[in-house]
PDB file of C-alpha atoms in Angstrom:
ATOM      1  CA  MET I   1    -121.720-209.868-221.199  1.00 86.00           C
ATOM      2  CA  ASN I   2    -120.100-210.018-217.786  1.00 91.00           C
ATOM      3  CA  PHE I   3    -119.779-206.602-216.117  1.00 96.00           C
ATOM      4  CA  TYR I   4    -119.664-207.940-212.556  1.00 96.00           C
ATOM      5  CA  GLY I   5    -117.212-206.005-210.391  1.00 97.00           C
ATOM      6  CA  ARG I   6    -116.276-203.485-213.124  1.00 98.00           C
ATOM      7  CA  ASP I   7    -115.956-199.773-212.525  1.00 98.00           C
ATOM      8  CA  PHE I   8    -117.807-197.240-214.676  1.00 98.00           C
ATOM      9  CA  LEU I   9    -115.439-194.266-214.899  1.00 98.00           C
ATOM     10  CA  LYS I  10    -115.424-193.156-218.548  1.00 98.00           C
ATOM     11  CA  LEU I  11    -116.794-194.526-221.785  1.00 98.00           C
ATOM     12  CA  LEU I  12    -113.329-194.786-223.312  1.00 98.00           C
ATOM     13  CA  ASP I  13    -113.080-197.942-221.159  1.00 97.00           C
ATOM     14  CA  TYR I  14    -116.128-199.549-222.805  1.00 98.00           C
ATOM     15  CA  THR I  15    -116.698-201.057-226.250  1.00 98.00           C
ATOM     16  CA  GLU I  16    -119.547-200.251-228.618  1.00 98.00           C
ATOM     17  CA  GLU I  17    -121.174-203.587-227.815  1.00 98.00           C
ATOM     18  CA  GLU I  18    -120.935-202.999-224.073  1.00 98.00           C
ATOM     19  CA  ILE I  19    -122.439-199.506-224.316  1.00 98.00           C
ATOM     20  CA  LEU I  20    -125.332-200.761-226.439  1.00 98.00           C
ATOM     21  CA  TYR I  21    -125.911-203.648-224.039  1.00 98.00           C
ATOM     22  CA  LEU I  22    -126.271-201.206-221.120  1.00 98.00           C
ATOM     23  CA  ILE I  23    -128.725-199.085-223.099  1.00 98.00           C
ATOM     24  CA  GLN I  24    -130.806-202.146-224.002  1.00 98.00           C
ATOM     25  CA  LEU I  25    -130.796-203.165-220.338  1.00 98.00           C
ATOM     26  CA  ALA I  26    -131.947-199.667-219.401  1.00 98.00           C
ATOM     27  CA  MET I  27    -134.808-199.907-221.886  1.00 98.00           C
ATOM     28  CA  ASN I  28    -135.830-203.188-220.279  1.00 98.00           C
ATOM     29  CA  PHE I  29    -135.840-201.567-216.839  1.00 98.00           C
ATOM     30  CA  LYS I  30    -137.895-198.654-218.193  1.00 98.00           C
ATOM     31  CA  GLU I  31    -140.546-201.080-219.447  1.00 98.00           C
ATOM     32  CA  ARG I  32    -140.615-202.897-216.119  1.00 97.00           C
ATOM     33  CA  LYS I  33    -141.012-199.601-214.276  1.00 97.00           C
ATOM     34  CA  LYS I  34    -143.752-198.448-216.655  1.00 97.00           C
ATOM     35  CA  HIS I  35    -145.778-201.627-216.136  1.00 97.00           C
ATOM     36  CA  GLY I  36    -145.201-201.855-212.391  1.00 97.00           C
ATOM     37  CA  LYS I  37    -143.120-205.033-212.571  1.00 97.00           C
ATOM     38  CA  ARG I  38    -140.875-205.531-209.553  1.00 95.00           C
ATOM     39  CA  HIS I  39    -137.182-205.671-210.291  1.00 96.00           C
ATOM     40  CA  ASP I  40    -135.585-205.661-206.850  1.00 97.00           C
ATOM     41  CA  PHE I  41    -132.875-208.034-208.027  1.00 97.00           C
ATOM     42  CA  LEU I  42    -130.186-206.644-205.703  1.00 98.00           C
ATOM     43  CA  ARG I  43    -131.960-207.078-202.361  1.00 97.00           C
ATOM     44  CA  GLY I  44    -129.584-207.067-199.409  1.00 96.00           C
ATOM     45  CA  LYS I  45    -126.966-204.894-201.091  1.00 98.00           C
ATOM     46  CA  ASN I  46    -126.092-201.298-200.180  1.00 98.00           C
ATOM     47  CA  VAL I  47    -124.543-198.376-202.068  1.00 98.00           C
ATOM     48  CA  VAL I  48    -123.019-195.068-200.998  1.00 98.00           C
ATOM     49  CA  LEU I  49    -123.213-191.828-202.959  1.00 97.00           C
ATOM     50  CA  LEU I  50    -120.278-189.428-202.510  1.00 96.00           C
ATOM     51  CA  PHE I  51    -121.241-185.963-203.746  1.00 95.00           C
ATOM     52  CA  GLU I  52    -118.694-183.143-203.706  1.00 92.00           C
ATOM     53  CA  LYS I  53    -120.904-181.288-206.219  1.00 91.00           C
ATOM     54  CA  ASP I  54    -124.645-180.943-205.666  1.00 89.00           C
ATOM     55  CA  SER I  55    -127.099-182.463-208.116  1.00 91.00           C
ATOM     56  CA  THR I  56    -130.774-183.106-208.771  1.00 94.00           C
ATOM     57  CA  ARG I  57    -130.955-185.736-211.521  1.00 96.00           C
ATOM     58  CA  THR I  58    -127.830-187.725-210.664  1.00 97.00           C
ATOM     59  CA  ARG I  59    -128.682-188.009-206.986  1.00 97.00           C
ATOM     60  CA  CYS I  60    -132.343-188.850-207.581  1.00 98.00           C
ATOM     61  CA  ALA I  61    -131.523-191.357-210.324  1.00 98.00           C
ATOM     62  CA  PHE I  62    -129.037-193.217-208.134  1.00 98.00           C
ATOM     63  CA  GLU I  63    -131.294-193.152-205.068  1.00 98.00           C
ATOM     64  CA  VAL I  64    -134.515-194.215-206.804  1.00 98.00           C
ATOM     65  CA  GLY I  65    -132.643-196.677-209.019  1.00 98.00           C
ATOM     66  CA  ALA I  66    -130.992-198.316-206.024  1.00 98.00           C
ATOM     67  CA  MET I  67    -134.285-198.541-204.128  1.00 98.00           C
ATOM     68  CA  ASP I  68    -136.078-199.989-207.173  1.00 98.00           C
ATOM     69  CA  LEU I  69    -133.370-202.653-207.263  1.00 98.00           C
ATOM     70  CA  GLY I  70    -134.007-203.390-203.586  1.00 98.00           C
ATOM     71  CA  MET I  71    -130.866-201.783-202.184  1.00 98.00           C
ATOM     72  CA  GLY I  72    -130.154-199.515-199.260  1.00 98.00           C
ATOM     73  CA  VAL I  73    -128.673-196.086-200.038  1.00 98.00           C
ATOM     74  CA  THR I  74    -126.475-193.673-198.069  1.00 97.00           C
ATOM     75  CA  TYR I  75    -126.002-190.137-199.399  1.00 96.00           C
ATOM     76  CA  LEU I  76    -122.916-188.179-198.315  1.00 93.00           C
ATOM     77  CA  GLY I  77    -123.084-184.571-199.522  1.00 87.00           C
ATOM     78  CA  PRO I  78    -120.329-181.974-199.895  1.00 82.00           C
ATOM     79  CA  THR I  79    -119.887-181.757-196.109  1.00 79.00           C
ATOM     80  CA  GLY I  80    -120.928-185.320-195.314  1.00 77.00           C
ATOM     81  CA  SER I  81    -117.586-187.123-195.295  1.00 81.00           C
ATOM     82  CA  GLN I  82    -113.953-186.596-194.343  1.00 73.00           C
ATOM     83  CA  MET I  83    -112.614-187.626-197.756  1.00 77.00           C
ATOM     84  CA  GLY I  84    -109.763-185.388-198.796  1.00 73.00           C
ATOM     85  CA  LYS I  85    -109.897-183.441-195.518  1.00 77.00           C
ATOM     86  CA  LYS I  86    -109.098-185.711-192.576  1.00 79.00           C
ATOM     87  CA  GLU I  87    -109.027-188.954-194.533  1.00 87.00           C
ATOM     88  CA  SER I  88    -107.234-189.780-197.756  1.00 93.00           C
ATOM     89  CA  ILE I  89    -109.070-190.941-200.857  1.00 93.00           C
ATOM     90  CA  LYS I  90    -107.254-194.261-200.573  1.00 95.00           C
ATOM     91  CA  ASP I  91    -108.430-194.826-196.996  1.00 94.00           C
ATOM     92  CA  THR I  92    -111.952-193.648-197.804  1.00 94.00           C
ATOM     93  CA  ALA I  93    -112.202-196.155-200.653  1.00 95.00           C
ATOM     94  CA  ARG I  94    -110.985-199.042-198.503  1.00 97.00           C
ATOM     95  CA  VAL I  95    -113.296-198.196-195.601  1.00 96.00           C
ATOM     96  CA  LEU I  96    -116.415-197.738-197.716  1.00 96.00           C
ATOM     97  CA  ALA I  97    -115.738-200.935-199.662  1.00 98.00           C
ATOM     98  CA  ARG I  98    -115.926-202.839-196.353  1.00 98.00           C
ATOM     99  CA  MET I  99    -119.432-201.470-195.729  1.00 98.00           C
ATOM    100  CA  TYR I 100    -120.978-201.056-199.181  1.00 98.00           C
ATOM    101  CA  ASP I 101    -121.371-203.050-202.388  1.00 98.00           C
ATOM    102  CA  GLY I 102    -120.952-200.070-204.692  1.00 98.00           C
ATOM    103  CA  ILE I 103    -119.612-196.485-204.547  1.00 98.00           C
ATOM    104  CA  GLU I 104    -120.742-193.515-206.637  1.00 98.00           C
ATOM    105  CA  TYR I 105    -118.619-190.361-206.849  1.00 97.00           C
ATOM    106  CA  ARG I 106    -119.641-186.947-208.202  1.00 96.00           C
ATOM    107  CA  GLY I 107    -117.110-184.181-207.892  1.00 95.00           C
ATOM    108  CA  PHE I 108    -114.008-182.627-209.330  1.00 94.00           C
ATOM    109  CA  ASP I 109    -110.897-184.164-210.909  1.00 95.00           C
ATOM    110  CA  GLN I 110    -111.192-187.434-212.801  1.00 97.00           C
ATOM    111  CA  LYS I 111    -108.124-188.614-210.898  1.00 97.00           C
ATOM    112  CA  ILE I 112    -110.215-188.703-207.698  1.00 96.00           C
ATOM    113  CA  VAL I 113    -112.723-191.218-209.028  1.00 97.00           C
ATOM    114  CA  GLU I 114    -109.865-193.154-210.623  1.00 98.00           C
ATOM    115  CA  GLU I 115    -108.102-193.352-207.244  1.00 97.00           C
ATOM    116  CA  LEU I 116    -111.310-194.429-205.503  1.00 97.00           C
ATOM    117  CA  ALA I 117    -111.616-197.229-208.040  1.00 98.00           C
ATOM    118  CA  GLU I 118    -107.973-198.232-207.640  1.00 98.00           C
ATOM    119  CA  TYR I 119    -108.320-198.864-203.913  1.00 98.00           C
ATOM    120  CA  SER I 120    -111.939-200.014-203.748  1.00 98.00           C
ATOM    121  CA  SER I 121    -112.792-203.708-203.858  1.00 98.00           C
ATOM    122  CA  VAL I 122    -116.341-202.919-205.060  1.00 98.00           C
ATOM    123  CA  PRO I 123    -117.530-201.162-208.251  1.00 98.00           C
ATOM    124  CA  VAL I 124    -117.063-197.383-208.451  1.00 98.00           C
ATOM    125  CA  TRP I 125    -119.291-195.275-210.726  1.00 98.00           C
ATOM    126  CA  ASN I 126    -118.536-191.809-212.047  1.00 98.00           C
ATOM    127  CA  GLY I 127    -121.556-189.556-211.453  1.00 98.00           C
ATOM    128  CA  LEU I 128    -119.647-186.580-212.926  1.00 97.00           C
ATOM    129  CA  THR I 129    -116.127-185.190-212.849  1.00 97.00           C
ATOM    130  CA  ASN I 130    -114.599-182.102-214.428  1.00 95.00           C
ATOM    131  CA  GLU I 131    -113.502-184.209-217.388  1.00 97.00           C
ATOM    132  CA  PHE I 132    -116.276-186.755-218.000  1.00 98.00           C
ATOM    133  CA  HIS I 133    -119.989-187.414-217.394  1.00 98.00           C
ATOM    134  CA  PRO I 134    -120.518-190.999-218.636  1.00 98.00           C
ATOM    135  CA  THR I 135    -123.868-191.753-216.985  1.00 98.00           C
ATOM    136  CA  GLN I 136    -125.421-188.766-218.766  1.00 98.00           C
ATOM    137  CA  MET I 137    -124.267-190.147-222.109  1.00 98.00           C
ATOM    138  CA  LEU I 138    -126.180-193.395-221.772  1.00 98.00           C
ATOM    139  CA  ALA I 139    -129.375-191.430-221.137  1.00 98.00           C
ATOM    140  CA  ASP I 140    -128.672-189.229-224.169  1.00 98.00           C
ATOM    141  CA  ILE I 141    -128.097-192.167-226.505  1.00 98.00           C
ATOM    142  CA  MET I 142    -131.115-194.008-225.098  1.00 98.00           C
ATOM    143  CA  THR I 143    -133.228-190.933-225.931  1.00 98.00           C
ATOM    144  CA  MET I 144    -131.835-190.972-229.466  1.00 98.00           C
ATOM    145  CA  TYR I 145    -132.814-194.634-229.845  1.00 98.00           C
ATOM    146  CA  GLU I 146    -136.323-193.872-228.645  1.00 98.00           C
ATOM    147  CA  ASN I 147    -136.704-191.168-231.286  1.00 98.00           C
ATOM    148  CA  PHE I 148    -134.815-192.612-234.251  1.00 98.00           C
ATOM    149  CA  GLY I 149    -134.654-196.374-233.767  1.00 95.00           C
ATOM    150  CA  GLU I 150    -131.015-196.439-234.909  1.00 94.00           C
ATOM    151  CA  VAL I 151    -128.211-194.021-234.098  1.00 97.00           C
ATOM    152  CA  LYS I 152    -125.268-195.128-236.226  1.00 97.00           C
ATOM    153  CA  GLY I 153    -124.665-192.639-239.031  1.00 98.00           C
ATOM    154  CA  ARG I 154    -126.739-189.906-237.378  1.00 98.00           C
ATOM    155  CA  LYS I 155    -125.184-186.523-236.577  1.00 98.00           C
ATOM    156  CA  LEU I 156    -125.095-184.827-233.165  1.00 98.00           C
ATOM    157  CA  VAL I 157    -123.965-181.225-232.783  1.00 98.00           C
ATOM    158  CA  PHE I 158    -122.924-179.697-229.472  1.00 98.00           C
ATOM    159  CA  LEU I 159    -123.029-175.896-229.208  1.00 98.00           C
ATOM    160  CA  GLY I 160    -121.368-173.919-226.415  1.00 97.00           C
ATOM    161  CA  ASP I 161    -118.388-174.484-224.146  1.00 96.00           C
ATOM    162  CA  ALA I 162    -117.011-177.604-225.821  1.00 96.00           C
ATOM    163  CA  ARG I 163    -114.274-178.120-223.217  1.00 95.00           C
ATOM    164  CA  ASN I 164    -116.656-179.270-220.489  1.00 96.00           C
ATOM    165  CA  ASN I 165    -117.373-182.795-219.272  1.00 97.00           C
ATOM    166  CA  VAL I 166    -120.592-183.158-221.280  1.00 98.00           C
ATOM    167  CA  ALA I 167    -119.013-182.144-224.591  1.00 98.00           C
ATOM    168  CA  ASN I 168    -116.006-184.402-223.913  1.00 98.00           C
ATOM    169  CA  SER I 169    -118.227-187.367-223.158  1.00 98.00           C
ATOM    170  CA  LEU I 170    -120.533-186.744-226.117  1.00 98.00           C
ATOM    171  CA  MET I 171    -117.513-186.766-228.416  1.00 98.00           C
ATOM    172  CA  VAL I 172    -116.378-190.076-226.903  1.00 98.00           C
ATOM    173  CA  VAL I 173    -119.748-191.845-227.069  1.00 98.00           C
ATOM    174  CA  CYS I 174    -120.418-190.601-230.614  1.00 98.00           C
ATOM    175  CA  ALA I 175    -117.030-191.905-231.737  1.00 98.00           C
ATOM    176  CA  LYS I 176    -117.670-195.263-230.073  1.00 98.00           C
ATOM    177  CA  LEU I 177    -121.103-195.686-231.674  1.00 98.00           C
ATOM    178  CA  GLY I 178    -120.407-194.360-235.161  1.00 98.00           C
ATOM    179  CA  ILE I 179    -122.360-191.129-234.706  1.00 98.00           C
ATOM    180  CA  HIS I 180    -121.018-188.067-236.535  1.00 98.00           C
ATOM    181  CA  PHE I 181    -120.090-185.468-233.908  1.00 98.00           C
ATOM    182  CA  ALA I 182    -119.838-181.731-234.501  1.00 98.00           C
ATOM    183  CA  CYS I 183    -118.385-179.367-231.915  1.00 97.00           C
ATOM    184  CA  CYS I 184    -119.693-175.881-232.686  1.00 98.00           C
ATOM    185  CA  ALA I 185    -117.969-173.251-230.553  1.00 98.00           C
ATOM    186  CA  PRO I 186    -115.440-170.420-230.541  1.00 97.00           C
ATOM    187  CA  LYS I 187    -111.927-171.791-231.079  1.00 97.00           C
ATOM    188  CA  GLU I 188    -110.867-170.859-227.550  1.00 96.00           C
ATOM    189  CA  LEU I 189    -113.576-173.183-226.247  1.00 96.00           C
ATOM    190  CA  PHE I 190    -112.700-176.187-228.438  1.00 97.00           C
ATOM    191  CA  PRO I 191    -112.087-179.487-226.597  1.00 97.00           C
ATOM    192  CA  ASN I 192    -108.694-180.830-225.578  1.00 96.00           C
ATOM    193  CA  ALA I 193    -106.623-181.622-228.683  1.00 97.00           C
ATOM    194  CA  GLU I 194    -105.364-184.943-227.301  1.00 98.00           C
ATOM    195  CA  LEU I 195    -108.911-186.164-226.619  1.00 98.00           C
ATOM    196  CA  VAL I 196    -110.026-184.990-230.072  1.00 98.00           C
ATOM    197  CA  SER I 197    -107.209-186.981-231.658  1.00 98.00           C
ATOM    198  CA  GLU I 198    -108.131-190.110-229.685  1.00 98.00           C
ATOM    199  CA  CYS I 199    -111.799-189.777-230.604  1.00 98.00           C
ATOM    200  CA  ARG I 200    -111.027-189.207-234.281  1.00 98.00           C
ATOM    201  CA  LYS I 201    -109.077-192.449-234.341  1.00 98.00           C
ATOM    202  CA  ILE I 202    -112.014-194.328-232.789  1.00 98.00           C
ATOM    203  CA  ALA I 203    -114.518-192.600-235.081  1.00 98.00           C
ATOM    204  CA  SER I 204    -112.540-193.483-238.205  1.00 98.00           C
ATOM    205  CA  GLU I 205    -112.781-197.161-237.246  1.00 97.00           C
ATOM    206  CA  GLN I 206    -116.557-196.755-236.899  1.00 97.00           C
ATOM    207  CA  GLY I 207    -117.042-194.830-240.146  1.00 97.00           C
ATOM    208  CA  SER I 208    -117.976-191.550-238.468  1.00 98.00           C
ATOM    209  CA  THR I 209    -116.383-188.102-238.191  1.00 98.00           C
ATOM    210  CA  ILE I 210    -115.421-185.486-235.592  1.00 98.00           C
ATOM    211  CA  LEU I 211    -115.902-181.906-236.779  1.00 98.00           C
ATOM    212  CA  LEU I 212    -114.684-178.809-234.926  1.00 98.00           C
ATOM    213  CA  THR I 213    -116.125-175.585-236.300  1.00 98.00           C
ATOM    214  CA  GLU I 214    -116.938-172.010-235.358  1.00 98.00           C
ATOM    215  CA  ASP I 215    -119.556-171.861-238.107  1.00 98.00           C
ATOM    216  CA  VAL I 216    -123.060-172.489-236.768  1.00 98.00           C
ATOM    217  CA  ASP I 217    -124.542-173.311-240.178  1.00 98.00           C
ATOM    218  CA  GLU I 218    -121.840-175.902-240.851  1.00 98.00           C
ATOM    219  CA  GLY I 219    -122.168-177.415-237.378  1.00 98.00           C
ATOM    220  CA  VAL I 220    -125.951-177.708-237.389  1.00 98.00           C
ATOM    221  CA  LYS I 221    -126.405-178.843-241.011  1.00 98.00           C
ATOM    222  CA  ASP I 222    -128.047-182.304-241.203  1.00 98.00           C
ATOM    223  CA  ALA I 223    -127.888-182.735-237.413  1.00 98.00           C
ATOM    224  CA  SER I 224    -130.399-185.175-235.923  1.00 98.00           C
ATOM    225  CA  VAL I 225    -129.581-183.953-232.413  1.00 98.00           C
ATOM    226  CA  VAL I 226    -128.913-180.379-231.352  1.00 98.00           C
ATOM    227  CA  TYR I 227    -127.342-180.397-227.894  1.00 98.00           C
ATOM    228  CA  THR I 228    -126.246-177.607-225.586  1.00 98.00           C
ATOM    229  CA  ASP I 229    -125.302-177.032-221.954  1.00 97.00           C
ATOM    230  CA  VAL I 230    -124.975-174.105-219.562  1.00 96.00           C
ATOM    231  CA  TRP I 231    -122.283-171.603-220.438  1.00 96.00           C
ATOM    232  CA  LEU I 232    -120.571-171.737-217.056  1.00 92.00           C
ATOM    233  CA  SER I 233    -119.805-175.088-215.441  1.00 87.00           C
ATOM    234  CA  MET I 234    -119.970-175.878-211.735  1.00 79.00           C
ATOM    235  CA  GLY I 235    -116.857-174.665-209.960  1.00 79.00           C
ATOM    236  CA  GLU I 236    -116.075-171.909-212.464  1.00 87.00           C
ATOM    237  CA  ASP I 237    -115.947-168.344-211.162  1.00 89.00           C
ATOM    238  CA  ASP I 238    -119.004-166.125-211.651  1.00 89.00           C
ATOM    239  CA  SER I 239    -116.731-163.383-213.008  1.00 92.00           C
ATOM    240  CA  LEU I 240    -116.594-165.388-216.258  1.00 93.00           C
ATOM    241  CA  TRP I 241    -120.274-164.833-217.031  1.00 94.00           C
ATOM    242  CA  LYS I 242    -119.688-161.609-218.955  1.00 95.00           C
ATOM    243  CA  SER I 243    -117.077-163.050-221.305  1.00 95.00           C
ATOM    244  CA  ARG I 244    -119.025-166.292-221.817  1.00 96.00           C
ATOM    245  CA  ILE I 245    -122.201-164.433-222.714  1.00 96.00           C
ATOM    246  CA  GLU I 246    -120.291-162.348-225.247  1.00 96.00           C
ATOM    247  CA  LEU I 247    -118.550-165.421-226.701  1.00 96.00           C
ATOM    248  CA  LEU I 248    -121.470-167.817-226.781  1.00 97.00           C
ATOM    249  CA  THR I 249    -124.548-165.748-227.611  1.00 97.00           C
ATOM    250  CA  PRO I 250    -124.052-166.544-231.349  1.00 97.00           C
ATOM    251  CA  TYR I 251    -124.310-170.236-230.377  1.00 98.00           C
ATOM    252  CA  ARG I 252    -127.623-169.949-228.532  1.00 98.00           C
ATOM    253  CA  VAL I 253    -130.116-172.588-229.686  1.00 98.00           C
ATOM    254  CA  THR I 254    -133.058-170.749-231.229  1.00 98.00           C
ATOM    255  CA  LYS I 255    -136.017-171.754-233.386  1.00 98.00           C
ATOM    256  CA  GLU I 256    -134.164-170.408-236.419  1.00 98.00           C
ATOM    257  CA  LEU I 257    -131.111-172.521-235.578  1.00 98.00           C
ATOM    258  CA  MET I 258    -133.250-175.669-235.141  1.00 98.00           C
ATOM    259  CA  GLN I 259    -134.709-175.079-238.611  1.00 98.00           C
ATOM    260  CA  LYS I 260    -131.190-175.425-240.050  1.00 98.00           C
ATOM    261  CA  ALA I 261    -130.871-178.957-238.641  1.00 98.00           C
ATOM    262  CA  ALA I 262    -132.395-182.142-240.097  1.00 98.00           C
ATOM    263  CA  PRO I 263    -136.201-182.091-240.484  1.00 98.00           C
ATOM    264  CA  ASP I 264    -136.610-184.693-237.703  1.00 97.00           C
ATOM    265  CA  ALA I 265    -134.058-183.093-235.368  1.00 98.00           C
ATOM    266  CA  ILE I 266    -134.555-183.201-231.612  1.00 98.00           C
ATOM    267  CA  PHE I 267    -133.183-180.904-228.924  1.00 98.00           C
ATOM    268  CA  LEU I 268    -131.317-182.281-225.886  1.00 98.00           C
ATOM    269  CA  HIS I 269    -129.863-180.648-222.773  1.00 98.00           C
ATOM    270  CA  CYS I 270    -128.352-182.349-219.717  1.00 97.00           C
ATOM    271  CA  LEU I 271    -130.000-179.777-217.382  1.00 97.00           C
ATOM    272  CA  PRO I 272    -130.306-177.559-215.462  1.00 95.00           C
ATOM    273  CA  SER I 273    -130.972-174.954-218.155  1.00 96.00           C
ATOM    274  CA  PHE I 274    -131.166-171.171-218.186  1.00 96.00           C
ATOM    275  CA  HIS I 275    -133.990-170.859-220.730  1.00 97.00           C
ATOM    276  CA  ASP I 276    -135.883-168.229-218.713  1.00 97.00           C
ATOM    277  CA  THR I 277    -135.495-166.059-215.603  1.00 96.00           C
ATOM    278  CA  ASN I 278    -137.380-168.368-213.233  1.00 96.00           C
ATOM    279  CA  THR I 279    -134.261-169.245-211.256  1.00 94.00           C
ATOM    280  CA  ARG I 280    -132.157-167.175-208.889  1.00 94.00           C
ATOM    281  CA  VAL I 281    -129.141-167.343-211.192  1.00 92.00           C
ATOM    282  CA  GLY I 282    -131.250-166.620-214.262  1.00 94.00           C
ATOM    283  CA  LYS I 283    -132.748-163.537-212.623  1.00 96.00           C
ATOM    284  CA  GLU I 284    -129.327-162.308-211.483  1.00 95.00           C
ATOM    285  CA  ILE I 285    -127.944-162.674-215.014  1.00 95.00           C
ATOM    286  CA  CYS I 286    -130.954-160.815-216.398  1.00 96.00           C
ATOM    287  CA  ASP I 287    -130.559-157.982-213.890  1.00 96.00           C
ATOM    288  CA  LYS I 288    -126.830-157.688-214.510  1.00 95.00           C
ATOM    289  CA  PHE I 289    -126.537-158.262-218.277  1.00 95.00           C
ATOM    290  CA  GLY I 290    -130.091-157.892-219.602  1.00 96.00           C
ATOM    291  CA  VAL I 291    -130.106-161.491-220.886  1.00 96.00           C
ATOM    292  CA  THR I 292    -133.384-163.373-220.394  1.00 96.00           C
ATOM    293  CA  GLU I 293    -132.383-166.614-222.163  1.00 97.00           C
ATOM    294  CA  MET I 294    -128.894-168.042-222.366  1.00 96.00           C
ATOM    295  CA  GLU I 295    -127.853-171.293-224.036  1.00 98.00           C
ATOM    296  CA  VAL I 296    -131.361-172.045-225.381  1.00 98.00           C
ATOM    297  CA  THR I 297    -134.511-170.022-225.873  1.00 98.00           C
ATOM    298  CA  ASP I 298    -137.637-170.901-223.947  1.00 98.00           C
ATOM    299  CA  GLU I 299    -139.418-171.390-227.272  1.00 98.00           C
ATOM    300  CA  VAL I 300    -137.103-174.280-228.189  1.00 98.00           C
ATOM    301  CA  PHE I 301    -136.911-175.698-224.672  1.00 98.00           C
ATOM    302  CA  GLU I 302    -140.706-176.010-224.494  1.00 98.00           C
ATOM    303  CA  SER I 303    -141.172-177.109-228.112  1.00 98.00           C
ATOM    304  CA  GLN I 304    -142.208-180.497-229.506  1.00 98.00           C
ATOM    305  CA  GLN I 305    -138.629-181.014-230.667  1.00 98.00           C
ATOM    306  CA  SER I 306    -137.384-180.788-227.097  1.00 98.00           C
ATOM    307  CA  LYS I 307    -136.892-184.213-225.514  1.00 98.00           C
ATOM    308  CA  VAL I 308    -135.135-182.975-222.382  1.00 98.00           C
ATOM    309  CA  MET I 309    -137.679-184.427-219.941  1.00 98.00           C
ATOM    310  CA  ASP I 310    -137.489-187.874-221.574  1.00 98.00           C
ATOM    311  CA  GLU I 311    -133.711-187.514-221.416  1.00 98.00           C
ATOM    312  CA  ALA I 312    -133.861-186.588-217.715  1.00 98.00           C
ATOM    313  CA  GLU I 313    -136.089-189.577-216.925  1.00 98.00           C
ATOM    314  CA  ASN I 314    -133.726-191.859-218.802  1.00 98.00           C
ATOM    315  CA  ARG I 315    -130.991-190.988-216.304  1.00 98.00           C
ATOM    316  CA  LEU I 316    -132.886-193.222-213.853  1.00 98.00           C
ATOM    317  CA  HIS I 317    -133.097-196.230-216.143  1.00 98.00           C
ATOM    318  CA  THR I 318    -129.528-196.051-217.465  1.00 98.00           C
ATOM    319  CA  ILE I 319    -128.025-195.584-213.993  1.00 98.00           C
ATOM    320  CA  LYS I 320    -130.098-198.524-212.800  1.00 98.00           C
ATOM    321  CA  ALA I 321    -128.647-200.583-215.659  1.00 98.00           C
ATOM    322  CA  ILE I 322    -125.087-199.607-214.698  1.00 98.00           C
ATOM    323  CA  MET I 323    -125.590-200.565-211.050  1.00 98.00           C
ATOM    324  CA  TYR I 324    -127.302-203.836-211.887  1.00 98.00           C
ATOM    325  CA  ALA I 325    -124.778-204.891-214.520  1.00 98.00           C
ATOM    326  CA  THR I 326    -121.759-204.223-212.306  1.00 98.00           C
ATOM    327  CA  MET I 327    -123.247-205.679-209.081  1.00 98.00           C
ATOM    328  CA  LYS I 328    -125.300-208.681-210.172  1.00 94.00           C
ATOM    329  CA  GLU I 329    -123.351-211.899-209.770  1.00 88.00           C
ATOM    330  CA  GLU I 330    -123.762-214.316-212.673  1.00 72.00           C
TER     331      GLU I 330
END
């Protein structure tokens, strides 16, 4: 497959075969890394990382991945560039494309990364926007393959705020790959109806289903993957914590909930996670609301069913695959 010069903005733009190819490529890179085999196939190239939202895994995965591939890396944090302040997105894209061979963007509206791609002459990759998080999805599906061997026909349930970028992207990738997707959340936190309709059309062609339900038992039944995310996304106001805790506590992933899933079910989380009070935010929430665990209990997070650290590592290998595929000339 020829990905050279393509952008990676959302998985709606990619076919099932293309997504699976990238995951297979990532698995190959993981093996090379594990056995110490050099794979600096992109020596002499350079990439720039534009971050309007801070990150641990996305930044580290792009930086280490680029260096493993032999590339130079420039990181521009939330205050590191003039994009959107003194320089337009259009001009930023054109300038950076003259200096770099690839551009990563992590920030706010999807339209920003789309505009960067429109005016850039080099590949642009979406590291996260308010609407989509496509690089995370490849790591999630790769982790499923490592645990189950085959993903088609499996069921993945997402519990929590199902309007966020992770839930949106999970629904898309599940539809594309024939994975049954269940959104388990209060109705007011269901995903965008237009996106649901689009995904249901794709899923029907793949023989899978999209379920929206408030019923935890229905959502979790027969699920091979139980997935959750923080209850308040980056950029949302802290004043929402109280209402989210009240709304989403019934959807917390507990040991009892995991027992309602398939016998071989695994737990996934894109991280970071509030499974204890060992963070500043976690402690503040505990002090203010008396909640010691939010979207998942520490018991589940640290259990054998939890594959979150494998999932986090797989961010590196899948992001490496995306960069290589879109930058390597045939």
